[in-house]
Amino acid sequence: MNELNLLTAIVTAGIPGFLMYVVLNRLNVLSFEINSAQLDKQVSLVFLSVVNVVMSLWIYQLYVGPIQELNTLINVSVLFGISIISTIILIVLVMLLMKFGTWLLTLVANKLNIITQDNRSTWTAALSRRPKKDEALYAILFDFDNKMIASGFVGSFSNPRNEYSLNFYGESGEYSIYEARNMYAQDKRNEQLIDYDKQVKLFLIVTA
C-alpha cells in the first residue's frame, strides 16, 4: 500500500473523529471538567478517532474501492464524506449506548442500594439536566445574604476553570429566599446548589 495514500486516508477520516469528540463533549455525553486528567481526554479522543478511521476505511473499501486507489481528489472527497456520515452514525450510537449504560447502572445501583459516581461536578451535572419534554428548568440565584441576584430559565452555561457563567432567558421575577425554598420543596426533582467559594445559592426549579 502506498504510504502517502494510507496517511491521507488516516488524516481525512481522523478529522471527523475529532469533531465527534467535540460534539459528544458539548452534549455532555462525554463530560470532562477543567481539572479532569488530561490522559482521560487524550485516550477518549484517540479512541473515537481510531474507531471513526476504521469504520470509514471499511465502508470505503466495501462500497468504493481499495485504499491503494486513494490518489485523486475525488476519492479523498468521497472518503471524507463517508467519514462525516460515519461520525453522525457513531454519535447516535454512542449516545444510545451511554443512555442504556446509565439506565443499567442506575438499575443495578438501586438494587444494591449504592450511589453511582458522576465524573462531572455537582453544578455541571445539575445544569446539564433537562426535564421532560413540556417542562423547563427555572433558576433563582441568591447571595449568602439571601438577596436575589438573578432569575430566569436556564439557557446555557459555561465552565471555564470552574468560573460558571449562566445564560438566563424568559421571565425574570423577583423572589424572596422563602418563596424560593417553598418552590424548591414542591417537587423532589428540584435542586439547591451552594457554592461557598463564590458565596451564592442556586435554586433549580422544574416548571411546566
PDB file of N, CA and C in Angstrom, residues 44-119:
ATOM      1  N   SER A  44      -9.743   9.227  25.169  1.00  0.00           N
ATOM      2  CA  SER A  44     -11.069   9.290  24.551  1.00  0.00           C
ATOM      3  C   SER A  44     -10.986   9.808  23.127  1.00  0.00           C
ATOM      4  N   LEU A  45     -10.188  10.855  22.919  1.00  0.00           N
ATOM      5  CA  LEU A  45     -10.035  11.430  21.586  1.00  0.00           C
ATOM      6  C   LEU A  45      -9.410  10.432  20.626  1.00  0.00           C
ATOM      7  N   VAL A  46      -8.340   9.773  21.061  1.00  0.00           N
ATOM      8  CA  VAL A  46      -7.662   8.791  20.204  1.00  0.00           C
ATOM      9  C   VAL A  46      -8.590   7.625  19.889  1.00  0.00           C
ATOM     10  N   PHE A  47      -9.303   7.143  20.903  1.00  0.00           N
ATOM     11  CA  PHE A  47     -10.200   6.002  20.694  1.00  0.00           C
ATOM     12  C   PHE A  47     -11.292   6.335  19.682  1.00  0.00           C
ATOM     13  N   LEU A  48     -11.941   7.498  19.845  1.00  0.00           N
ATOM     14  CA  LEU A  48     -13.009   7.891  18.930  1.00  0.00           C
ATOM     15  C   LEU A  48     -12.481   8.096  17.517  1.00  0.00           C
ATOM     16  N   SER A  49     -11.296   8.683  17.392  1.00  0.00           N
ATOM     17  CA  SER A  49     -10.699   8.904  16.074  1.00  0.00           C
ATOM     18  C   SER A  49     -10.366   7.578  15.394  1.00  0.00           C
ATOM     19  N   VAL A  50      -9.803   6.638  16.162  1.00  0.00           N
ATOM     20  CA  VAL A  50      -9.450   5.329  15.597  1.00  0.00           C
ATOM     21  C   VAL A  50     -10.701   4.587  15.136  1.00  0.00           C
ATOM     22  N   VAL A  51     -11.745   4.611  15.960  1.00  0.00           N
ATOM     23  CA  VAL A  51     -12.999   3.950  15.584  1.00  0.00           C
ATOM     24  C   VAL A  51     -13.555   4.558  14.308  1.00  0.00           C
ATOM     25  N   ASN A  52     -13.499   5.895  14.212  1.00  0.00           N
ATOM     26  CA  ASN A  52     -14.001   6.576  13.023  1.00  0.00           C
ATOM     27  C   ASN A  52     -13.176   6.218  11.793  1.00  0.00           C
ATOM     28  N   VAL A  53     -11.854   6.172  11.945  1.00  0.00           N
ATOM     29  CA  VAL A  53     -10.976   5.828  10.819  1.00  0.00           C
ATOM     30  C   VAL A  53     -11.258   4.409  10.335  1.00  0.00           C
ATOM     31  N   VAL A  54     -11.322   3.465  11.266  1.00  0.00           N
ATOM     32  CA  VAL A  54     -11.556   2.059  10.905  1.00  0.00           C
ATOM     33  C   VAL A  54     -12.901   1.888  10.205  1.00  0.00           C
ATOM     34  N   MET A  55     -13.938   2.506  10.764  1.00  0.00           N
ATOM     35  CA  MET A  55     -15.268   2.379  10.175  1.00  0.00           C
ATOM     36  C   MET A  55     -15.324   3.024   8.790  1.00  0.00           C
ATOM     37  N   SER A  56     -14.716   4.200   8.643  1.00  0.00           N
ATOM     38  CA  SER A  56     -14.735   4.915   7.363  1.00  0.00           C
ATOM     39  C   SER A  56     -13.972   4.151   6.286  1.00  0.00           C
ATOM     40  N   LEU A  57     -12.787   3.635   6.630  1.00  0.00           N
ATOM     41  CA  LEU A  57     -11.992   2.877   5.661  1.00  0.00           C
ATOM     42  C   LEU A  57     -12.685   1.574   5.280  1.00  0.00           C
ATOM     43  N   TRP A  58     -13.338   0.947   6.246  1.00  0.00           N
ATOM     44  CA  TRP A  58     -14.064  -0.294   5.957  1.00  0.00           C
ATOM     45  C   TRP A  58     -15.204  -0.044   4.974  1.00  0.00           C
ATOM     46  N   ILE A  59     -15.978   1.029   5.213  1.00  0.00           N
ATOM     47  CA  ILE A  59     -17.083   1.372   4.306  1.00  0.00           C
ATOM     48  C   ILE A  59     -16.547   1.756   2.929  1.00  0.00           C
ATOM     49  N   TYR A  60     -15.435   2.501   2.907  1.00  0.00           N
ATOM     50  CA  TYR A  60     -14.846   2.919   1.628  1.00  0.00           C
ATOM     51  C   TYR A  60     -14.428   1.702   0.803  1.00  0.00           C
ATOM     52  N   GLN A  61     -13.726   0.786   1.432  1.00  0.00           N
ATOM     53  CA  GLN A  61     -13.263  -0.399   0.705  1.00  0.00           C
ATOM     54  C   GLN A  61     -14.426  -1.302   0.301  1.00  0.00           C
ATOM     55  N   LEU A  62     -15.486  -1.307   1.069  1.00  0.00           N
ATOM     56  CA  LEU A  62     -16.632  -2.165   0.796  1.00  0.00           C
ATOM     57  C   LEU A  62     -17.464  -1.659  -0.379  1.00  0.00           C
ATOM     58  N   TYR A  63     -17.621  -0.312  -0.471  1.00  0.00           N
ATOM     59  CA  TYR A  63     -18.533   0.232  -1.476  1.00  0.00           C
ATOM     60  C   TYR A  63     -17.854   1.054  -2.571  1.00  0.00           C
ATOM     61  N   VAL A  64     -16.621   1.494  -2.349  1.00  0.00           N
ATOM     62  CA  VAL A  64     -15.955   2.357  -3.337  1.00  0.00           C
ATOM     63  C   VAL A  64     -14.792   1.633  -4.008  1.00  0.00           C
ATOM     64  N   GLY A  65     -13.811   1.227  -3.240  1.00  0.00           N
ATOM     65  CA  GLY A  65     -12.655   0.562  -3.819  1.00  0.00           C
ATOM     66  C   GLY A  65     -11.521   0.471  -2.829  1.00  0.00           C
ATOM     67  N   PRO A  66     -10.414  -0.144  -3.222  1.00  0.00           N
ATOM     68  CA  PRO A  66      -9.260  -0.305  -2.330  1.00  0.00           C
ATOM     69  C   PRO A  66      -8.609   1.028  -1.988  1.00  0.00           C
ATOM     70  N   ILE A  67      -7.991   1.070  -0.818  1.00  0.00           N
ATOM     71  CA  ILE A  67      -7.325   2.286  -0.360  1.00  0.00           C
ATOM     72  C   ILE A  67      -6.164   2.645  -1.277  1.00  0.00           C
ATOM     73  N   GLN A  68      -5.598   1.664  -1.969  1.00  0.00           N
ATOM     74  CA  GLN A  68      -4.476   1.930  -2.873  1.00  0.00           C
ATOM     75  C   GLN A  68      -4.853   2.924  -3.963  1.00  0.00           C
ATOM     76  N   GLU A  69      -6.151   3.007  -4.269  1.00  0.00           N
ATOM     77  CA  GLU A  69      -6.606   3.912  -5.323  1.00  0.00           C
ATOM     78  C   GLU A  69      -6.977   5.291  -4.783  1.00  0.00           C
ATOM     79  N   LEU A  70      -6.649   5.524  -3.520  1.00  0.00           N
ATOM     80  CA  LEU A  70      -6.981   6.810  -2.901  1.00  0.00           C
ATOM     81  C   LEU A  70      -5.926   7.844  -3.291  1.00  0.00           C
ATOM     82  N   ASN A  71      -5.856   8.158  -4.573  1.00  0.00           N
ATOM     83  CA  ASN A  71      -4.823   9.065  -5.067  1.00  0.00           C
ATOM     84  C   ASN A  71      -5.386  10.199  -5.900  1.00  0.00           C
ATOM     85  N   THR A  72      -6.685  10.399  -5.841  1.00  0.00           N
ATOM     86  CA  THR A  72      -7.301  11.515  -6.555  1.00  0.00           C
ATOM     87  C   THR A  72      -8.122  12.342  -5.581  1.00  0.00           C
ATOM     88  N   LEU A  73      -8.351  13.590  -5.944  1.00  0.00           N
ATOM     89  CA  LEU A  73      -9.119  14.491  -5.086  1.00  0.00           C
ATOM     90  C   LEU A  73     -10.546  13.985  -4.910  1.00  0.00           C
ATOM     91  N   ILE A  74     -11.085  13.389  -5.960  1.00  0.00           N
ATOM     92  CA  ILE A  74     -12.457  12.879  -5.887  1.00  0.00           C
ATOM     93  C   ILE A  74     -12.554  11.758  -4.854  1.00  0.00           C
ATOM     94  N   ASN A  75     -11.603  10.824  -4.909  1.00  0.00           N
ATOM     95  CA  ASN A  75     -11.625   9.708  -3.959  1.00  0.00           C
ATOM     96  C   ASN A  75     -11.429  10.170  -2.519  1.00  0.00           C
ATOM     97  N   VAL A  76     -10.527  11.144  -2.330  1.00  0.00           N
ATOM     98  CA  VAL A  76     -10.308  11.696  -0.986  1.00  0.00           C
ATOM     99  C   VAL A  76     -11.578  12.377  -0.487  1.00  0.00           C
ATOM    100  N   SER A  77     -12.255  13.105  -1.379  1.00  0.00           N
ATOM    101  CA  SER A  77     -13.504  13.782  -1.010  1.00  0.00           C
ATOM    102  C   SER A  77     -14.584  12.771  -0.646  1.00  0.00           C
ATOM    103  N   VAL A  78     -14.633  11.663  -1.403  1.00  0.00           N
ATOM    104  CA  VAL A  78     -15.602  10.606  -1.102  1.00  0.00           C
ATOM    105  C   VAL A  78     -15.333  10.018   0.281  1.00  0.00           C
ATOM    106  N   LEU A  79     -14.065   9.753   0.589  1.00  0.00           N
ATOM    107  CA  LEU A  79     -13.705   9.210   1.901  1.00  0.00           C
ATOM    108  C   LEU A  79     -14.071  10.179   3.011  1.00  0.00           C
ATOM    109  N   PHE A  80     -13.833  11.465   2.773  1.00  0.00           N
ATOM    110  CA  PHE A  80     -14.172  12.472   3.778  1.00  0.00           C
ATOM    111  C   PHE A  80     -15.680  12.496   4.009  1.00  0.00           C
ATOM    112  N   GLY A  81     -16.454  12.409   2.921  1.00  0.00           N
ATOM    113  CA  GLY A  81     -17.910  12.374   3.052  1.00  0.00           C
ATOM    114  C   GLY A  81     -18.379  11.151   3.817  1.00  0.00           C
ATOM    115  N   ILE A  82     -17.771  10.002   3.521  1.00  0.00           N
ATOM    116  CA  ILE A  82     -18.097   8.772   4.245  1.00  0.00           C
ATOM    117  C   ILE A  82     -17.768   8.925   5.725  1.00  0.00           C
ATOM    118  N   SER A  83     -16.650   9.575   6.012  1.00  0.00           N
ATOM    119  CA  SER A  83     -16.232   9.776   7.395  1.00  0.00           C
ATOM    120  C   SER A  83     -17.208  10.674   8.147  1.00  0.00           C
ATOM    121  N   ILE A  84     -17.734  11.694   7.477  1.00  0.00           N
ATOM    122  CA  ILE A  84     -18.725  12.578   8.103  1.00  0.00           C
ATOM    123  C   ILE A  84     -19.985  11.787   8.446  1.00  0.00           C
ATOM    124  N   ILE A  85     -20.440  10.963   7.487  1.00  0.00           N
ATOM    125  CA  ILE A  85     -21.623  10.136   7.729  1.00  0.00           C
ATOM    126  C   ILE A  85     -21.359   9.151   8.869  1.00  0.00           C
ATOM    127  N   SER A  86     -20.169   8.565   8.874  1.00  0.00           N
ATOM    128  CA  SER A  86     -19.795   7.641   9.952  1.00  0.00           C
ATOM    129  C   SER A  86     -19.808   8.346  11.299  1.00  0.00           C
ATOM    130  N   THR A  87     -19.355   9.595  11.308  1.00  0.00           N
ATOM    131  CA  THR A  87     -19.334  10.378  12.544  1.00  0.00           C
ATOM    132  C   THR A  87     -20.736  10.559  13.099  1.00  0.00           C
ATOM    133  N   ILE A  88     -21.685  10.909  12.227  1.00  0.00           N
ATOM    134  CA  ILE A  88     -23.077  11.100  12.653  1.00  0.00           C
ATOM    135  C   ILE A  88     -23.645   9.803  13.216  1.00  0.00           C
ATOM    136  N   ILE A  89     -23.392   8.703  12.504  1.00  0.00           N
ATOM    137  CA  ILE A  89     -23.883   7.396  12.960  1.00  0.00           C
ATOM    138  C   ILE A  89     -23.281   7.031  14.318  1.00  0.00           C
ATOM    139  N   LEU A  90     -21.975   7.244  14.460  1.00  0.00           N
ATOM    140  CA  LEU A  90     -21.297   6.896  15.707  1.00  0.00           C
ATOM    141  C   LEU A  90     -21.760   7.765  16.868  1.00  0.00           C
ATOM    142  N   ILE A  91     -22.024   9.048  16.607  1.00  0.00           N
ATOM    143  CA  ILE A  91     -22.523   9.935  17.662  1.00  0.00           C
ATOM    144  C   ILE A  91     -23.845   9.406  18.204  1.00  0.00           C
ATOM    145  N   VAL A  92     -24.749   9.035  17.286  1.00  0.00           N
ATOM    146  CA  VAL A  92     -26.050   8.498  17.699  1.00  0.00           C
ATOM    147  C   VAL A  92     -25.871   7.195  18.483  1.00  0.00           C
ATOM    148  N   LEU A  93     -24.997   6.314  17.984  1.00  0.00           N
ATOM    149  CA  LEU A  93     -24.761   5.033  18.659  1.00  0.00           C
ATOM    150  C   LEU A  93     -24.174   5.224  20.052  1.00  0.00           C
ATOM    151  N   VAL A  94     -23.191   6.129  20.161  1.00  0.00           N
ATOM    152  CA  VAL A  94     -22.567   6.382  21.465  1.00  0.00           C
ATOM    153  C   VAL A  94     -23.584   6.954  22.446  1.00  0.00           C
ATOM    154  N   MET A  95     -24.430   7.881  21.973  1.00  0.00           N
ATOM    155  CA  MET A  95     -25.452   8.471  22.835  1.00  0.00           C
ATOM    156  C   MET A  95     -26.431   7.408  23.328  1.00  0.00           C
ATOM    157  N   LEU A  96     -26.845   6.510  22.422  1.00  0.00           N
ATOM    158  CA  LEU A  96     -27.770   5.443  22.810  1.00  0.00           C
ATOM    159  C   LEU A  96     -27.116   4.475  23.797  1.00  0.00           C
ATOM    160  N   LEU A  97     -25.855   4.131  23.532  1.00  0.00           N
ATOM    161  CA  LEU A  97     -25.136   3.216  24.420  1.00  0.00           C
ATOM    162  C   LEU A  97     -24.926   3.829  25.800  1.00  0.00           C
ATOM    163  N   MET A  98     -24.580   5.128  25.833  1.00  0.00           N
ATOM    164  CA  MET A  98     -24.374   5.798  27.114  1.00  0.00           C
ATOM    165  C   MET A  98     -25.683   5.897  27.886  1.00  0.00           C
ATOM    166  N   LYS A  99     -26.780   6.164  27.152  1.00  0.00           N
ATOM    167  CA  LYS A  99     -28.088   6.251  27.803  1.00  0.00           C
ATOM    168  C   LYS A  99     -28.485   4.895  28.380  1.00  0.00           C
ATOM    169  N   PHE A 100     -28.265   3.844  27.596  1.00  0.00           N
ATOM    170  CA  PHE A 100     -28.575   2.492  28.083  1.00  0.00           C
ATOM    171  C   PHE A 100     -27.669   2.123  29.259  1.00  0.00           C
ATOM    172  N   GLY A 101     -26.382   2.475  29.146  1.00  0.00           N
ATOM    173  CA  GLY A 101     -25.444   2.180  30.223  1.00  0.00           C
ATOM    174  C   GLY A 101     -25.812   2.890  31.511  1.00  0.00           C
ATOM    175  N   THR A 102     -26.232   4.160  31.393  1.00  0.00           N
ATOM    176  CA  THR A 102     -26.652   4.921  32.572  1.00  0.00           C
ATOM    177  C   THR A 102     -27.876   4.286  33.219  1.00  0.00           C
ATOM    178  N   TRP A 103     -28.838   3.897  32.366  1.00  0.00           N
ATOM    179  CA  TRP A 103     -30.053   3.241  32.879  1.00  0.00           C
ATOM    180  C   TRP A 103     -29.704   1.941  33.588  1.00  0.00           C
ATOM    181  N   LEU A 104     -28.816   1.162  32.992  1.00  0.00           N
ATOM    182  CA  LEU A 104     -28.436  -0.127  33.570  1.00  0.00           C
ATOM    183  C   LEU A 104     -27.686   0.052  34.890  1.00  0.00           C
ATOM    184  N   LEU A 105     -26.757   1.026  34.917  1.00  0.00           N
ATOM    185  CA  LEU A 105     -26.007   1.284  36.149  1.00  0.00           C
ATOM    186  C   LEU A 105     -26.925   1.763  37.269  1.00  0.00           C
ATOM    187  N   THR A 106     -27.883   2.622  36.909  1.00  0.00           N
ATOM    188  CA  THR A 106     -28.841   3.112  37.902  1.00  0.00           C
ATOM    189  C   THR A 106     -29.683   1.971  38.448  1.00  0.00           C
ATOM    190  N   LEU A 107     -30.093   1.079  37.552  1.00  0.00           N
ATOM    191  CA  LEU A 107     -30.890  -0.077  37.972  1.00  0.00           C
ATOM    192  C   LEU A 107     -30.108  -0.963  38.938  1.00  0.00           C
ATOM    193  N   VAL A 108     -28.859  -1.247  38.589  1.00  0.00           N
ATOM    194  CA  VAL A 108     -28.014  -2.083  39.445  1.00  0.00           C
ATOM    195  C   VAL A 108     -27.743  -1.389  40.778  1.00  0.00           C
ATOM    196  N   ALA A 109     -27.458  -0.065  40.709  1.00  0.00           N
ATOM    197  CA  ALA A 109     -27.174   0.686  41.939  1.00  0.00           C
ATOM    198  C   ALA A 109     -28.375   0.687  42.878  1.00  0.00           C
ATOM    199  N   ASN A 110     -29.579   0.829  42.308  1.00  0.00           N
ATOM    200  CA  ASN A 110     -30.788   0.811  43.138  1.00  0.00           C
ATOM    201  C   ASN A 110     -31.003  -0.560  43.775  1.00  0.00           C
ATOM    202  N   LYS A 111     -30.691  -1.605  43.012  1.00  0.00           N
ATOM    203  CA  LYS A 111     -30.852  -2.965  43.539  1.00  0.00           C
ATOM    204  C   LYS A 111     -29.870  -3.226  44.684  1.00  0.00           C
ATOM    205  N   LEU A 112     -28.655  -2.703  44.535  1.00  0.00           N
ATOM    206  CA  LEU A 112     -27.612  -2.924  45.538  1.00  0.00           C
ATOM    207  C   LEU A 112     -27.595  -1.838  46.609  1.00  0.00           C
ATOM    208  N   ASN A 113     -28.478  -0.839  46.426  1.00  0.00           N
ATOM    209  CA  ASN A 113     -28.572   0.268  47.383  1.00  0.00           C
ATOM    210  C   ASN A 113     -27.246   1.014  47.534  1.00  0.00           C
ATOM    211  N   ILE A 114     -26.639   1.333  46.384  1.00  0.00           N
ATOM    212  CA  ILE A 114     -25.399   2.105  46.384  1.00  0.00           C
ATOM    213  C   ILE A 114     -25.581   3.339  45.511  1.00  0.00           C
ATOM    214  N   ILE A 115     -24.674   4.283  45.645  1.00  0.00           N
ATOM    215  CA  ILE A 115     -24.739   5.532  44.892  1.00  0.00           C
ATOM    216  C   ILE A 115     -23.710   5.491  43.773  1.00  0.00           C
ATOM    217  N   THR A 116     -24.147   5.819  42.562  1.00  0.00           N
ATOM    218  CA  THR A 116     -23.218   5.846  41.433  1.00  0.00           C
ATOM    219  C   THR A 116     -22.412   7.136  41.446  1.00  0.00           C
ATOM    220  N   GLN A 117     -21.228   7.088  40.880  1.00  0.00           N
ATOM    221  CA  GLN A 117     -20.339   8.246  40.844  1.00  0.00           C
ATOM    222  C   GLN A 117     -20.428   8.940  39.495  1.00  0.00           C
ATOM    223  N   ASP A 118     -20.472  10.266  39.510  1.00  0.00           N
ATOM    224  CA  ASP A 118     -20.506  11.067  38.286  1.00  0.00           C
ATOM    225  C   ASP A 118     -19.180  11.810  38.186  1.00  0.00           C
ATOM    226  N   ASN A 119     -18.526  11.732  37.004  1.00  0.00           N
ATOM    227  CA  ASN A 119     -17.228  12.395  36.868  1.00  0.00           C
ATOM    228  C   ASN A 119     -17.363  13.901  36.701  1.00  0.00           C
TER     229      ASN A 119
END
